[in-house]
Amino acid sequence: MAASMAGRVLGHFTAKTTLLGRNKGAQVTARRWLNLQEYQSKKLMADHGVTVQRFYVADNATEALEAAKRLKAREIVLKAQILAGGRGKGVFDSGLKGGVHLTTDPNKVEVLTKQMIGYHLFTKQTPEGGVKVHKVMVAEALDISRETYLAILMDRACNGPVLVGSPQGGVDIEEVAEKTPELIFKEEIDIFEGIKDSQVLRMADNLGFKGPLRQQAADQIKRLYELFLKVDATQVEVNPFGETPEGQVVCFDAKINFDDNAEFRQKEIFAMDDTSETDPIESEAAKYDLKYIGMDGNIACFVNGAGLAMATCDIIDLHGGKPANFLDLGGGVKESQVYQAFKLLTADPKVKAILINIFGGIVNCAIIANGITKACRELDLKVPLVVRLEGTNVNEAKRILKESGLPITSASDLDDAAKKAVASIGKK
């Protein structure tokens, strides 16, 4: 899986300076992604004492008008709530341009909302059909006199949380890390001792906060760290972490990533998961602890482990094929998961062949084989199936497949499996 933005920034910083004293940057990964809308992340921060803009959420134009009046703000910002980026330059199928609007007139908020809610917003990051807007956020617009960058993330190289900041905020922070690494500052946090006053004050200094803003910024950093711990986050990234002309330190925009392994104790947060913009197959896969990533080809990849998945996709491509997806079973696989995986893969009309590539370390190959035969019989598989199994209990697994009487093509290794999968489509 790809590293997060803050992780990549820390990676750049690690590679270009000797302050870390290590050779590897941070990698922040997760089994799957919890998607929160902007207003949900802002509420989490506000509930933990972090300063954000005053805001309300509306489901219709009447509620938006009432919210705008309640704010009694000099200027109001209206934001369509979708997960995809690029809202400001997006276009609605209602004809409205822009998913983010500023106005001083509450009545204008009502007019704009009528052109947002119920309509599809198209941006560079949305699917081809756009994303239907169901909610808007009505917030107090604040001027920003200065923007900085702040992130707290888990760093494997440091065996714990790391505070990363830069006085250059509101811009592409990766570019800052690459071109001016001296403007990226880092504080390693002892997970047992917690974040120290000296660390937050030093970061506030490095970010350029002066006078009373220095202590205010330090207090906000502490509260962000408390939030980071309390919600089992793997990353809290604030960009911009800014100051206003009135002398207030505000978290204007933030991204929070969560540890999926903590779902059992963060039920309220995970219940907020917004799957409206997620591939339906990906959402269905998550119900069975399967990791699914859709692609544009026609050969389904059924594997255990993200690294093996990427290698399988690459070798299919090498032999002239195109992967339709990769579906990762993970380690503690059950026979029922194999069956559900087949249901998901065969439901995709793009799939013309399935390649199963399992390297059984903690995975029992016999469980995979039993799941395969059950799925083939009950789902009446119509596409070619190529299977490569290696590892724990592999001989028993091969016996199960051989004696099943099913049209399953066995492969000796990954290269052989990829060649056979590509060739099977050509024979159809």
Short mmCIF file of N, CA and C in Angstrom, two decimals, residues 178-325:
data_model
loop_
_atom_site.label_atom_id
_atom_site.label_comp_id
_atom_site.label_asym_id
_atom_site.label_seq_id
_atom_site.Cartn_x
_atom_site.Cartn_y
_atom_site.Cartn_z
N GLU A 178 11.25 17.89 -0.40
CA GLU A 178 12.23 17.52 -1.41
C GLU A 178 13.20 18.66 -1.71
N LYS A 179 12.67 19.88 -1.82
CA LYS A 179 13.50 21.01 -2.24
C LYS A 179 14.18 21.74 -1.08
N THR A 180 13.48 21.80 0.05
CA THR A 180 14.06 22.51 1.21
C THR A 180 13.88 21.67 2.48
N PRO A 181 14.58 20.54 2.58
CA PRO A 181 14.41 19.66 3.74
C PRO A 181 14.76 20.33 5.07
N GLU A 182 15.53 21.41 5.01
CA GLU A 182 15.87 22.12 6.25
C GLU A 182 14.65 22.79 6.88
N LEU A 183 13.55 22.88 6.12
CA LEU A 183 12.32 23.49 6.63
C LEU A 183 11.34 22.44 7.16
N ILE A 184 11.80 21.19 7.25
CA ILE A 184 10.99 20.13 7.86
C ILE A 184 11.61 19.81 9.22
N PHE A 185 10.80 19.91 10.26
CA PHE A 185 11.29 19.68 11.63
C PHE A 185 10.58 18.47 12.23
N LYS A 186 11.30 17.76 13.08
CA LYS A 186 10.80 16.50 13.61
C LYS A 186 11.12 16.36 15.10
N GLU A 187 10.14 15.81 15.82
CA GLU A 187 10.31 15.49 17.24
C GLU A 187 9.84 14.06 17.47
N GLU A 188 10.74 13.19 17.93
CA GLU A 188 10.35 11.82 18.28
C GLU A 188 9.71 11.83 19.66
N ILE A 189 8.56 11.17 19.79
CA ILE A 189 7.82 11.17 21.05
C ILE A 189 7.93 9.80 21.71
N ASP A 190 8.30 9.79 22.98
CA ASP A 190 8.34 8.54 23.74
C ASP A 190 6.91 8.17 24.08
N ILE A 191 6.44 7.03 23.56
CA ILE A 191 5.05 6.64 23.73
C ILE A 191 4.68 6.44 25.20
N PHE A 192 5.66 6.15 26.04
CA PHE A 192 5.39 5.92 27.46
C PHE A 192 5.41 7.23 28.25
N GLU A 193 6.36 8.11 27.93
CA GLU A 193 6.46 9.38 28.64
C GLU A 193 5.47 10.41 28.11
N GLY A 194 5.09 10.28 26.86
CA GLY A 194 4.18 11.25 26.26
C GLY A 194 4.93 12.45 25.71
N ILE A 195 4.19 13.35 25.10
CA ILE A 195 4.81 14.52 24.50
C ILE A 195 5.18 15.52 25.58
N LYS A 196 6.36 16.13 25.47
CA LYS A 196 6.88 17.02 26.51
C LYS A 196 6.63 18.48 26.15
N ASP A 197 6.54 19.33 27.21
CA ASP A 197 6.37 20.77 26.99
C ASP A 197 7.50 21.32 26.13
N SER A 198 8.70 20.85 26.38
CA SER A 198 9.85 21.35 25.62
C SER A 198 9.72 21.03 24.14
N GLN A 199 9.11 19.88 23.82
CA GLN A 199 8.95 19.48 22.42
C GLN A 199 7.91 20.33 21.70
N VAL A 200 6.77 20.56 22.35
CA VAL A 200 5.72 21.34 21.68
C VAL A 200 6.14 22.81 21.55
N LEU A 201 6.86 23.32 22.54
CA LEU A 201 7.34 24.71 22.45
C LEU A 201 8.41 24.85 21.37
N ARG A 202 9.28 23.86 21.27
CA ARG A 202 10.31 23.88 20.24
C ARG A 202 9.68 23.81 18.84
N MET A 203 8.64 22.97 18.70
CA MET A 203 7.96 22.89 17.41
C MET A 203 7.26 24.21 17.10
N ALA A 204 6.63 24.82 18.10
CA ALA A 204 5.98 26.12 17.88
C ALA A 204 7.00 27.15 17.41
N ASP A 205 8.20 27.12 18.01
CA ASP A 205 9.28 28.03 17.57
C ASP A 205 9.67 27.75 16.13
N ASN A 206 9.85 26.48 15.81
CA ASN A 206 10.26 26.09 14.46
C ASN A 206 9.21 26.45 13.41
N LEU A 207 7.95 26.45 13.81
CA LEU A 207 6.88 26.82 12.89
C LEU A 207 6.72 28.34 12.77
N GLY A 208 7.43 29.08 13.62
CA GLY A 208 7.44 30.54 13.49
C GLY A 208 6.37 31.27 14.27
N PHE A 209 5.78 30.62 15.27
CA PHE A 209 4.77 31.32 16.09
C PHE A 209 5.48 32.20 17.11
N LYS A 210 5.04 33.45 17.21
CA LYS A 210 5.70 34.44 18.06
C LYS A 210 4.77 34.92 19.17
N GLY A 211 5.38 35.46 20.23
CA GLY A 211 4.62 36.08 21.31
C GLY A 211 3.61 35.12 21.92
N PRO A 212 2.39 35.61 22.21
CA PRO A 212 1.37 34.74 22.82
C PRO A 212 0.93 33.59 21.92
N LEU A 213 1.15 33.72 20.60
CA LEU A 213 0.79 32.65 19.68
C LEU A 213 1.65 31.41 19.90
N ARG A 214 2.85 31.61 20.44
CA ARG A 214 3.76 30.48 20.67
C ARG A 214 3.14 29.49 21.64
N GLN A 215 2.64 29.97 22.79
CA GLN A 215 2.03 29.09 23.77
C GLN A 215 0.71 28.52 23.26
N GLN A 216 -0.02 29.34 22.51
CA GLN A 216 -1.29 28.89 21.96
C GLN A 216 -1.07 27.72 20.99
N ALA A 217 -0.04 27.86 20.14
CA ALA A 217 0.29 26.79 19.19
C ALA A 217 0.74 25.53 19.94
N ALA A 218 1.54 25.71 20.97
CA ALA A 218 2.01 24.57 21.76
C ALA A 218 0.84 23.83 22.40
N ASP A 219 -0.13 24.59 22.92
CA ASP A 219 -1.31 23.96 23.53
C ASP A 219 -2.11 23.17 22.49
N GLN A 220 -2.25 23.72 21.29
CA GLN A 220 -2.98 23.04 20.23
C GLN A 220 -2.27 21.75 19.82
N ILE A 221 -0.95 21.79 19.75
CA ILE A 221 -0.18 20.59 19.40
C ILE A 221 -0.40 19.50 20.44
N LYS A 222 -0.41 19.89 21.72
CA LYS A 222 -0.66 18.93 22.79
C LYS A 222 -2.03 18.28 22.66
N ARG A 223 -3.03 19.11 22.34
CA ARG A 223 -4.39 18.57 22.20
C ARG A 223 -4.51 17.66 20.98
N LEU A 224 -3.80 17.99 19.93
CA LEU A 224 -3.79 17.13 18.76
C LEU A 224 -3.16 15.78 19.09
N TYR A 225 -2.12 15.81 19.93
CA TYR A 225 -1.48 14.54 20.32
C TYR A 225 -2.43 13.72 21.20
N GLU A 226 -3.16 14.39 22.10
CA GLU A 226 -4.14 13.69 22.93
C GLU A 226 -5.22 13.05 22.06
N LEU A 227 -5.66 13.77 21.02
CA LEU A 227 -6.62 13.21 20.06
C LEU A 227 -6.03 12.00 19.35
N PHE A 228 -4.79 12.14 18.92
CA PHE A 228 -4.07 11.08 18.21
C PHE A 228 -4.09 9.78 19.01
N LEU A 229 -3.83 9.88 20.30
CA LEU A 229 -3.80 8.70 21.17
C LEU A 229 -5.20 8.17 21.44
N LYS A 230 -6.12 9.08 21.76
CA LYS A 230 -7.44 8.66 22.21
C LYS A 230 -8.24 7.94 21.12
N VAL A 231 -8.06 8.35 19.87
CA VAL A 231 -8.85 7.73 18.79
C VAL A 231 -8.07 6.64 18.06
N ASP A 232 -6.90 6.27 18.58
CA ASP A 232 -6.06 5.24 17.93
C ASP A 232 -5.75 5.61 16.49
N ALA A 233 -5.27 6.83 16.30
CA ALA A 233 -4.92 7.28 14.96
C ALA A 233 -3.53 6.78 14.58
N THR A 234 -3.31 6.59 13.29
CA THR A 234 -1.97 6.34 12.78
C THR A 234 -1.38 7.64 12.23
N GLN A 235 -2.27 8.62 11.98
CA GLN A 235 -1.81 9.91 11.47
C GLN A 235 -2.87 10.98 11.71
N VAL A 236 -2.42 12.13 12.17
CA VAL A 236 -3.23 13.35 12.18
C VAL A 236 -2.41 14.40 11.44
N GLU A 237 -2.92 14.84 10.30
CA GLU A 237 -2.18 15.79 9.45
C GLU A 237 -2.99 17.07 9.30
N VAL A 238 -2.43 18.20 9.70
CA VAL A 238 -3.12 19.48 9.64
C VAL A 238 -2.38 20.40 8.66
N ASN A 239 -3.09 20.77 7.60
CA ASN A 239 -2.49 21.63 6.58
C ASN A 239 -3.58 22.46 5.90
N PRO A 240 -3.71 23.74 6.26
CA PRO A 240 -2.77 24.49 7.08
C PRO A 240 -3.11 24.50 8.58
N PHE A 241 -2.05 24.54 9.37
CA PHE A 241 -2.11 24.82 10.79
C PHE A 241 -1.74 26.30 10.87
N GLY A 242 -2.76 27.16 10.91
CA GLY A 242 -2.51 28.58 10.64
C GLY A 242 -2.84 29.52 11.78
N GLU A 243 -2.52 30.77 11.55
CA GLU A 243 -2.87 31.83 12.49
C GLU A 243 -3.70 32.88 11.77
N THR A 244 -4.62 33.50 12.52
CA THR A 244 -5.50 34.51 11.94
C THR A 244 -5.00 35.90 12.29
N PRO A 245 -5.47 36.94 11.58
CA PRO A 245 -5.07 38.32 11.91
C PRO A 245 -5.52 38.72 13.32
N GLU A 246 -6.54 38.03 13.84
CA GLU A 246 -7.03 38.34 15.19
C GLU A 246 -6.20 37.69 16.28
N GLY A 247 -5.17 36.91 15.89
CA GLY A 247 -4.29 36.29 16.87
C GLY A 247 -4.80 34.97 17.41
N GLN A 248 -5.33 34.12 16.52
CA GLN A 248 -5.82 32.81 16.93
C GLN A 248 -5.14 31.73 16.10
N VAL A 249 -4.73 30.64 16.76
CA VAL A 249 -4.15 29.50 16.06
C VAL A 249 -5.29 28.52 15.77
N VAL A 250 -5.45 28.17 14.49
CA VAL A 250 -6.60 27.37 14.06
C VAL A 250 -6.14 26.20 13.17
N CYS A 251 -6.77 25.04 13.37
CA CYS A 251 -6.57 23.91 12.47
C CYS A 251 -7.60 24.04 11.35
N PHE A 252 -7.16 24.51 10.20
CA PHE A 252 -8.09 24.83 9.13
C PHE A 252 -8.52 23.61 8.33
N ASP A 253 -7.63 22.68 8.13
CA ASP A 253 -7.98 21.49 7.36
C ASP A 253 -7.15 20.33 7.89
N ALA A 254 -7.77 19.18 8.05
CA ALA A 254 -7.05 18.06 8.66
C ALA A 254 -7.46 16.74 8.04
N LYS A 255 -6.53 15.80 8.06
CA LYS A 255 -6.78 14.42 7.62
C LYS A 255 -6.38 13.50 8.77
N ILE A 256 -7.29 12.60 9.13
CA ILE A 256 -7.02 11.66 10.22
C ILE A 256 -7.10 10.24 9.67
N ASN A 257 -6.05 9.46 9.89
CA ASN A 257 -6.04 8.04 9.55
C ASN A 257 -6.10 7.23 10.84
N PHE A 258 -6.83 6.13 10.80
CA PHE A 258 -7.06 5.35 12.01
C PHE A 258 -6.45 3.95 11.89
N ASP A 259 -6.11 3.40 13.06
CA ASP A 259 -5.60 2.02 13.12
C ASP A 259 -6.80 1.08 13.06
N ASP A 260 -6.94 0.35 11.96
CA ASP A 260 -8.09 -0.55 11.80
C ASP A 260 -8.10 -1.67 12.83
N ASN A 261 -6.93 -1.98 13.38
CA ASN A 261 -6.87 -3.03 14.39
C ASN A 261 -7.52 -2.59 15.70
N ALA A 262 -7.79 -1.28 15.84
CA ALA A 262 -8.42 -0.76 17.06
C ALA A 262 -9.92 -0.58 16.89
N GLU A 263 -10.47 -1.13 15.83
CA GLU A 263 -11.90 -0.96 15.56
C GLU A 263 -12.76 -1.44 16.73
N PHE A 264 -12.31 -2.50 17.41
CA PHE A 264 -13.11 -3.08 18.50
C PHE A 264 -13.32 -2.08 19.64
N ARG A 265 -12.41 -1.10 19.81
CA ARG A 265 -12.59 -0.14 20.89
C ARG A 265 -12.88 1.28 20.38
N GLN A 266 -13.04 1.42 19.09
CA GLN A 266 -13.39 2.71 18.49
C GLN A 266 -14.67 2.55 17.66
N LYS A 267 -15.64 1.86 18.24
CA LYS A 267 -16.85 1.52 17.49
C LYS A 267 -17.60 2.77 17.01
N GLU A 268 -17.66 3.81 17.84
CA GLU A 268 -18.38 5.02 17.45
C GLU A 268 -17.74 5.68 16.23
N ILE A 269 -16.42 5.70 16.20
CA ILE A 269 -15.72 6.32 15.07
C ILE A 269 -15.90 5.48 13.82
N PHE A 270 -15.74 4.18 13.93
CA PHE A 270 -15.85 3.33 12.75
C PHE A 270 -17.28 3.25 12.23
N ALA A 271 -18.25 3.53 13.11
CA ALA A 271 -19.65 3.58 12.67
C ALA A 271 -19.90 4.77 11.76
N MET A 272 -18.99 5.76 11.79
CA MET A 272 -19.14 6.95 10.94
C MET A 272 -18.58 6.73 9.54
N ASP A 273 -18.01 5.56 9.29
CA ASP A 273 -17.37 5.27 8.00
C ASP A 273 -18.32 5.59 6.85
N ASP A 274 -17.88 6.43 5.93
CA ASP A 274 -18.69 6.82 4.78
C ASP A 274 -18.24 5.99 3.57
N THR A 275 -19.08 5.05 3.17
CA THR A 275 -18.74 4.17 2.05
C THR A 275 -19.45 4.58 0.76
N SER A 276 -20.10 5.75 0.78
CA SER A 276 -20.90 6.16 -0.38
C SER A 276 -20.06 6.35 -1.64
N GLU A 277 -18.77 6.67 -1.46
CA GLU A 277 -17.91 6.90 -2.63
C GLU A 277 -16.93 5.76 -2.87
N THR A 278 -17.10 4.68 -2.10
CA THR A 278 -16.20 3.53 -2.23
C THR A 278 -16.76 2.55 -3.25
N ASP A 279 -15.87 1.91 -3.99
CA ASP A 279 -16.27 0.86 -4.91
C ASP A 279 -17.12 -0.16 -4.14
N PRO A 280 -18.35 -0.46 -4.63
CA PRO A 280 -19.23 -1.40 -3.91
C PRO A 280 -18.57 -2.75 -3.65
N ILE A 281 -17.73 -3.21 -4.58
CA ILE A 281 -17.05 -4.50 -4.38
C ILE A 281 -16.05 -4.38 -3.23
N GLU A 282 -15.36 -3.24 -3.16
CA GLU A 282 -14.40 -3.01 -2.08
C GLU A 282 -15.10 -3.00 -0.73
N SER A 283 -16.27 -2.35 -0.68
CA SER A 283 -17.04 -2.29 0.57
C SER A 283 -17.52 -3.67 0.98
N GLU A 284 -17.98 -4.45 0.01
CA GLU A 284 -18.44 -5.80 0.29
C GLU A 284 -17.28 -6.67 0.77
N ALA A 285 -16.12 -6.52 0.14
CA ALA A 285 -14.93 -7.30 0.54
C ALA A 285 -14.54 -7.01 1.98
N ALA A 286 -14.65 -5.75 2.38
CA ALA A 286 -14.26 -5.36 3.74
C ALA A 286 -15.11 -6.06 4.80
N LYS A 287 -16.36 -6.41 4.45
CA LYS A 287 -17.23 -7.10 5.41
C LYS A 287 -16.66 -8.46 5.80
N TYR A 288 -15.85 -9.04 4.92
CA TYR A 288 -15.28 -10.37 5.16
C TYR A 288 -13.78 -10.30 5.44
N ASP A 289 -13.30 -9.11 5.80
CA ASP A 289 -11.87 -8.90 6.07
C ASP A 289 -11.01 -9.23 4.87
N LEU A 290 -11.50 -8.90 3.69
CA LEU A 290 -10.75 -9.06 2.45
C LEU A 290 -10.37 -7.68 1.94
N LYS A 291 -9.22 -7.58 1.35
CA LYS A 291 -8.76 -6.30 0.80
C LYS A 291 -8.85 -6.34 -0.71
N TYR A 292 -9.65 -5.46 -1.29
CA TYR A 292 -9.90 -5.49 -2.73
C TYR A 292 -9.53 -4.15 -3.35
N ILE A 293 -8.79 -4.19 -4.44
CA ILE A 293 -8.46 -3.00 -5.22
C ILE A 293 -8.83 -3.27 -6.67
N GLY A 294 -9.74 -2.49 -7.22
CA GLY A 294 -10.16 -2.68 -8.61
C GLY A 294 -9.20 -2.06 -9.59
N MET A 295 -9.04 -2.70 -10.75
CA MET A 295 -8.19 -2.20 -11.83
C MET A 295 -8.94 -2.32 -13.16
N ASP A 296 -8.25 -2.08 -14.27
CA ASP A 296 -8.94 -1.98 -15.56
C ASP A 296 -8.82 -3.22 -16.44
N GLY A 297 -8.08 -4.25 -16.01
CA GLY A 297 -7.84 -5.41 -16.87
C GLY A 297 -8.92 -6.46 -16.78
N ASN A 298 -8.56 -7.72 -17.15
CA ASN A 298 -9.55 -8.80 -17.17
C ASN A 298 -9.10 -10.09 -16.49
N ILE A 299 -7.92 -10.06 -15.81
CA ILE A 299 -7.45 -11.23 -15.06
C ILE A 299 -7.51 -10.92 -13.56
N ALA A 300 -8.37 -11.62 -12.84
CA ALA A 300 -8.50 -11.39 -11.40
C ALA A 300 -7.32 -12.03 -10.68
N CYS A 301 -6.77 -11.30 -9.70
CA CYS A 301 -5.64 -11.79 -8.91
C CYS A 301 -6.12 -12.07 -7.48
N PHE A 302 -5.95 -13.31 -7.06
CA PHE A 302 -6.46 -13.77 -5.77
C PHE A 302 -5.25 -14.25 -4.98
N VAL A 303 -4.82 -13.47 -3.97
CA VAL A 303 -3.51 -13.71 -3.35
C VAL A 303 -3.61 -13.59 -1.83
N ASN A 304 -2.49 -13.83 -1.15
CA ASN A 304 -2.41 -13.54 0.29
C ASN A 304 -1.18 -12.67 0.55
N GLY A 305 -1.44 -11.41 0.84
CA GLY A 305 -0.35 -10.46 1.10
C GLY A 305 -0.25 -9.40 0.01
N ALA A 306 -0.14 -8.13 0.42
CA ALA A 306 -0.10 -7.02 -0.53
C ALA A 306 1.13 -7.08 -1.44
N GLY A 307 2.27 -7.49 -0.88
CA GLY A 307 3.49 -7.58 -1.69
C GLY A 307 3.35 -8.62 -2.79
N LEU A 308 2.78 -9.79 -2.42
CA LEU A 308 2.55 -10.85 -3.40
C LEU A 308 1.54 -10.39 -4.44
N ALA A 309 0.57 -9.61 -4.01
CA ALA A 309 -0.45 -9.09 -4.94
C ALA A 309 0.20 -8.21 -6.00
N MET A 310 1.06 -7.29 -5.57
CA MET A 310 1.71 -6.39 -6.52
C MET A 310 2.64 -7.15 -7.47
N ALA A 311 3.34 -8.15 -6.93
CA ALA A 311 4.22 -8.97 -7.78
C ALA A 311 3.40 -9.74 -8.81
N THR A 312 2.25 -10.25 -8.38
CA THR A 312 1.38 -11.00 -9.30
C THR A 312 0.86 -10.10 -10.41
N CYS A 313 0.42 -8.90 -10.05
CA CYS A 313 -0.05 -7.95 -11.05
C CYS A 313 1.05 -7.61 -12.05
N ASP A 314 2.25 -7.41 -11.54
CA ASP A 314 3.39 -7.04 -12.40
C ASP A 314 3.72 -8.15 -13.40
N ILE A 315 3.72 -9.40 -12.93
CA ILE A 315 4.13 -10.49 -13.82
C ILE A 315 3.03 -10.82 -14.84
N ILE A 316 1.78 -10.58 -14.48
CA ILE A 316 0.69 -10.70 -15.47
C ILE A 316 0.91 -9.69 -16.58
N ASP A 317 1.23 -8.47 -16.19
CA ASP A 317 1.48 -7.39 -17.16
C ASP A 317 2.70 -7.73 -18.02
N LEU A 318 3.72 -8.31 -17.40
CA LEU A 318 4.95 -8.69 -18.11
C LEU A 318 4.66 -9.68 -19.24
N HIS A 319 3.70 -10.56 -19.02
CA HIS A 319 3.38 -11.58 -20.02
C HIS A 319 2.23 -11.17 -20.95
N GLY A 320 1.92 -9.87 -20.95
CA GLY A 320 0.95 -9.36 -21.92
C GLY A 320 -0.49 -9.32 -21.45
N GLY A 321 -0.72 -9.62 -20.18
CA GLY A 321 -2.08 -9.55 -19.64
C GLY A 321 -2.29 -8.28 -18.83
N LYS A 322 -3.53 -8.08 -18.37
CA LYS A 322 -3.85 -6.92 -17.55
C LYS A 322 -4.68 -7.36 -16.34
N PRO A 323 -4.21 -7.04 -15.13
CA PRO A 323 -4.97 -7.43 -13.94
C PRO A 323 -6.28 -6.66 -13.83
N ALA A 324 -7.34 -7.37 -13.46
CA ALA A 324 -8.65 -6.74 -13.26
C ALA A 324 -8.77 -6.19 -11.85
N ASN A 325 -7.94 -6.70 -10.94
CA ASN A 325 -8.00 -6.31 -9.54
C ASN A 325 -6.91 -7.06 -8.79
#
